[in-house]
Amino acid sequence: MIELIRTNDAVIISFVEALLRDAGIGSFTADENMSVLDGSIGILPRRIMIDADDADEARQLLTDAGIEHEIRRK
C-alpha cells in the first residue's frame, strides 16, 4: 500500500474516502484512532492508503475533484 494523502482535515478525509469508494478504489484510513492520544484536537494527521496499482487512477480522481494539492508525492 502507498500513502495517497496525509491530513488532519476531517472534511478532506471524508471527501477522499467517498471519491475512492464511488470509483471502486479500495482504501484504508490509517491513524484514524490517534485522536484518542491527542485529546481529539486533531493535531495528528490521518493517512489514506491505497494499493499501488490504483495510484494513477486515484491521483487523477483527486486532481479532477480539484484537491490535487492534498496528494502526497513520492
Coordinates of N, CA, C and O in Angstrom, one line a residue:
M1 N 0.8 -1.2 0.0 CA 0.0 0.0 0.0 C 0.9 1.2 0.0 O 2.0 1.2 0.6
I2 N 0.4 2.3 -0.6 CA 1.1 3.6 -0.6 C 0.2 4.6 0.0 O -1.1 4.5 0.0
E3 N 0.8 5.7 0.5 CA 0.1 6.8 1.1 C -0.4 7.8 0.0 O 0.4 8.3 -0.8
L4 N -1.7 8.0 -0.1 CA -2.3 8.9 -1.1 C -2.3 10.3 -0.6 O -1.8 11.2 -1.2
I5 N -2.8 10.4 0.6 CA -2.9 11.8 1.3 C -2.6 11.6 2.8 O -2.7 10.5 3.3
R6 N -2.1 12.7 3.4 CA -1.9 12.8 4.8 C -2.5 14.2 5.3 O -2.0 15.2 4.8
T7 N -3.4 14.2 6.1 CA -4.0 15.4 6.6 C -4.7 15.2 7.9 O -5.1 14.1 8.3
N8 N -4.9 16.3 8.6 CA -5.8 16.3 9.8 C -7.1 17.0 9.6 O -7.8 17.3 10.5
D9 N -7.4 17.2 8.3 CA -8.7 17.8 8.0 C -9.7 16.7 7.7 O -9.7 16.0 6.8
A10 N -10.7 16.6 8.7 CA -11.7 15.5 8.6 C -12.6 15.6 7.4 O -13.0 14.6 6.9
V11 N -12.8 16.8 6.9 CA -13.7 17.0 5.7 C -13.0 16.4 4.5 O -13.6 15.7 3.7
I12 N -11.7 16.7 4.4 CA -10.9 16.2 3.2 C -10.9 14.7 3.3 O -11.0 14.0 2.3
I13 N -10.6 14.1 4.5 CA -10.6 12.7 4.6 C -11.9 12.1 4.2 O -11.9 11.1 3.4
S14 N -13.0 12.6 4.6 CA -14.3 12.1 4.3 C -14.6 12.2 2.8 O -15.1 11.3 2.1
F15 N -14.2 13.3 2.2 CA -14.4 13.6 0.8 C -13.6 12.6 0.0 O -14.1 11.9 -1.0
V16 N -12.3 12.4 0.3 CA -11.5 11.5 -0.4 C -12.0 10.0 -0.3 O -12.0 9.3 -1.3
E17 N -12.4 9.7 0.9 CA -12.9 8.3 1.1 C -14.1 8.1 0.2 O -14.3 7.0 -0.4
A18 N -15.0 9.1 0.1 CA -16.2 8.9 -0.7 C -15.8 8.9 -2.2 O -16.4 8.1 -2.9
L19 N -14.9 9.7 -2.6 CA -14.5 9.7 -4.0 C -13.9 8.3 -4.4 O -14.2 7.7 -5.4
L20 N -13.0 7.8 -3.5 CA -12.4 6.5 -3.8 C -13.4 5.4 -3.8 O -13.4 4.5 -4.7
R21 N -14.3 5.4 -2.8 CA -15.4 4.4 -2.7 C -16.3 4.4 -4.0 O -16.5 3.3 -4.6
D22 N -16.7 5.6 -4.4 CA -17.5 5.7 -5.6 C -16.8 5.2 -6.9 O -17.5 4.8 -7.8
A23 N -15.5 5.3 -6.9 CA -14.7 4.9 -8.1 C -14.3 3.5 -8.0 O -13.7 2.9 -8.9
G24 N -14.7 2.8 -6.9 CA -14.4 1.4 -6.7 C -12.9 1.1 -6.4 O -12.4 0.0 -6.6
I25 N -12.3 2.1 -5.8 CA -10.9 2.0 -5.4 C -10.8 1.7 -3.9 O -11.3 2.5 -3.1
G26 N -10.2 0.6 -3.5 CA -10.1 0.3 -2.1 C -9.2 1.2 -1.4 O -8.1 1.5 -1.9
S27 N -9.5 1.5 -0.1 CA -8.6 2.3 0.6 C -8.7 2.0 2.1 O -9.6 1.3 2.5
F28 N -7.7 2.4 2.8 CA -7.6 2.2 4.3 C -7.2 3.5 4.9 O -6.2 4.1 4.5
T29 N -7.9 4.0 5.9 CA -7.5 5.2 6.6 C -6.7 4.8 7.9 O -7.2 4.3 8.8
A30 N -5.4 5.1 7.8 CA -4.5 4.8 8.9 C -4.5 5.9 9.9 O -4.8 7.1 9.6
D31 N -4.2 5.6 11.1 CA -4.1 6.6 12.2 C -5.4 7.2 12.6 O -5.5 8.3 13.2
E32 N -6.5 6.5 12.2 CA -7.9 7.1 12.4 C -8.2 7.3 13.9 O -8.9 8.2 14.3
N33 N -7.7 6.4 14.7 CA -8.0 6.4 16.2 C -6.9 7.2 17.0 O -6.9 7.1 18.2
M34 N -6.0 7.8 16.3 CA -4.9 8.6 17.0 C -5.5 9.8 17.8 O -4.8 10.3 18.6
S35 N -6.7 10.2 17.4 CA -7.2 11.4 18.1 C -7.4 11.1 19.6 O -7.4 12.0 20.4
V36 N -7.4 9.8 20.0 CA -7.5 9.5 21.4 C -6.2 10.0 22.1 O -6.3 10.5 23.3
L37 N -5.1 9.9 21.4 CA -3.8 10.3 22.0 C -3.7 11.8 22.1 O -3.0 12.3 22.9
D38 N -4.3 12.5 21.1 CA -4.1 13.9 21.0 C -5.2 14.7 21.7 O -5.3 15.9 21.5
G39 N -6.1 14.0 22.3 CA -7.2 14.6 23.0 C -8.3 15.1 22.1 O -9.0 16.0 22.4
S40 N -8.4 14.5 20.9 CA -9.4 14.9 19.9 C -9.3 16.3 19.4 O -10.3 16.9 19.0
I41 N -8.1 16.9 19.5 CA -7.9 18.2 19.0 C -7.4 18.2 17.5 O -7.3 19.3 16.9
G42 N -7.1 17.1 17.0 CA -6.8 17.0 15.6 C -5.4 17.4 15.1 O -5.2 17.8 14.0
I43 N -4.5 17.2 16.0 CA -3.1 17.6 15.6 C -2.3 16.5 14.9 O -1.4 16.8 14.2
L44 N -2.8 15.3 15.1 CA -2.1 14.1 14.4 C -2.8 13.8 13.1 O -4.0 13.5 13.1
P45 N -2.1 13.9 12.0 CA -2.7 13.6 10.7 C -3.1 12.2 10.5 O -2.5 11.3 11.1
R46 N -4.1 12.0 9.7 CA -4.5 10.6 9.3 C -4.1 10.5 7.8 O -3.9 11.4 7.1
R47 N -3.8 9.2 7.4 CA -3.3 8.9 6.1 C -4.3 8.0 5.4 O -4.8 7.0 6.0
I48 N -4.6 8.3 4.1 CA -5.4 7.4 3.3 C -4.4 6.6 2.5 O -3.6 7.1 1.7
M49 N -4.5 5.3 2.6 CA -3.6 4.3 2.0 C -4.4 3.6 0.9 O -5.5 3.3 1.1
I50 N -3.7 3.4 -0.3 CA -4.3 2.7 -1.4 C -3.3 1.7 -1.9 O -2.1 1.8 -1.7
D51 N -3.8 0.7 -2.7 CA -3.0 -0.2 -3.4 C -2.2 0.5 -4.5 O -2.7 1.4 -5.2
A52 N -0.9 0.2 -4.6 CA 0.0 0.9 -5.6 C -0.6 0.8 -7.0 O -0.4 1.7 -7.8
D53 N -1.3 -0.3 -7.3 CA -1.8 -0.4 -8.7 C -2.9 0.6 -9.0 O -3.2 0.9 -10.1
D54 N -3.5 1.2 -7.9 CA -4.6 2.1 -8.1 C -4.1 3.6 -8.0 O -4.9 4.5 -8.1
A55 N -2.8 3.8 -7.8 CA -2.3 5.1 -7.6 C -2.6 6.1 -8.7 O -3.0 7.2 -8.4
D56 N -2.3 5.8 -9.9 CA -2.5 6.7 -11.0 C -4.0 7.1 -11.1 O -4.3 8.3 -11.2
E57 N -4.9 6.1 -11.0 CA -6.3 6.4 -11.1 C -6.8 7.3 -9.9 O -7.5 8.3 -10.1
A58 N -6.3 7.0 -8.7 CA -6.7 7.8 -7.6 C -6.1 9.2 -7.6 O -6.9 10.1 -7.3
R59 N -4.9 9.4 -8.1 CA -4.4 10.7 -8.2 C -5.1 11.5 -9.2 O -5.4 12.7 -9.0
Q60 N -5.5 10.9 -10.3 CA -6.3 11.6 -11.3 C -7.7 12.0 -10.8 O -8.2 13.1 -11.0
L61 N -8.3 11.1 -10.0 CA -9.6 11.4 -9.4 C -9.5 12.6 -8.5 O -10.4 13.5 -8.5
L62 N -8.4 12.7 -7.7 CA -8.3 13.8 -6.8 C -8.0 15.1 -7.6 O -8.5 16.2 -7.2
T63 N -7.2 15.0 -8.6 CA -7.0 16.1 -9.5 C -8.2 16.6 -10.1 O -8.5 17.8 -10.1
D64 N -9.1 15.7 -10.6 CA -10.3 16.1 -11.3 C -11.3 16.7 -10.3 O -12.1 17.6 -10.6
A65 N -11.2 16.4 -9.0 CA -12.0 16.9 -7.9 C -11.5 18.3 -7.4 O -12.1 18.9 -6.6
G66 N -10.3 18.7 -7.9 CA -9.8 20.0 -7.5 C -9.0 20.0 -6.2 O -8.8 21.0 -5.6
I67 N -8.6 18.8 -5.7 CA -7.8 18.8 -4.5 C -6.5 18.1 -4.7 O -5.9 17.4 -3.8
E68 N -5.9 18.4 -5.8 CA -4.6 17.8 -6.2 C -3.5 18.2 -5.2 O -2.5 17.5 -5.0
H69 N -3.7 19.4 -4.5 CA -2.7 19.9 -3.6 C -2.6 19.0 -2.3 O -1.6 19.0 -1.6
E70 N -3.6 18.1 -2.1 CA -3.6 17.2 -1.0 C -2.8 15.9 -1.3 O -2.4 15.2 -0.3
I71 N -2.5 15.6 -2.5 CA -1.8 14.4 -2.9 C -0.4 14.3 -2.4 O 0.4 15.3 -2.6
R72 N 0.0 13.2 -1.7 CA 1.4 13.0 -1.3 C 2.2 12.7 -2.5 O 1.9 11.8 -3.2
R73 N 3.3 13.3 -2.6 CA 4.2 13.0 -3.7 C 5.2 12.0 -3.2 O 5.5 11.9 -2.0
K74 N 5.8 11.2 -4.0 CA 6.7 10.1 -3.7 C 7.9 10.6 -2.9 O 8.4 11.6 -2.8

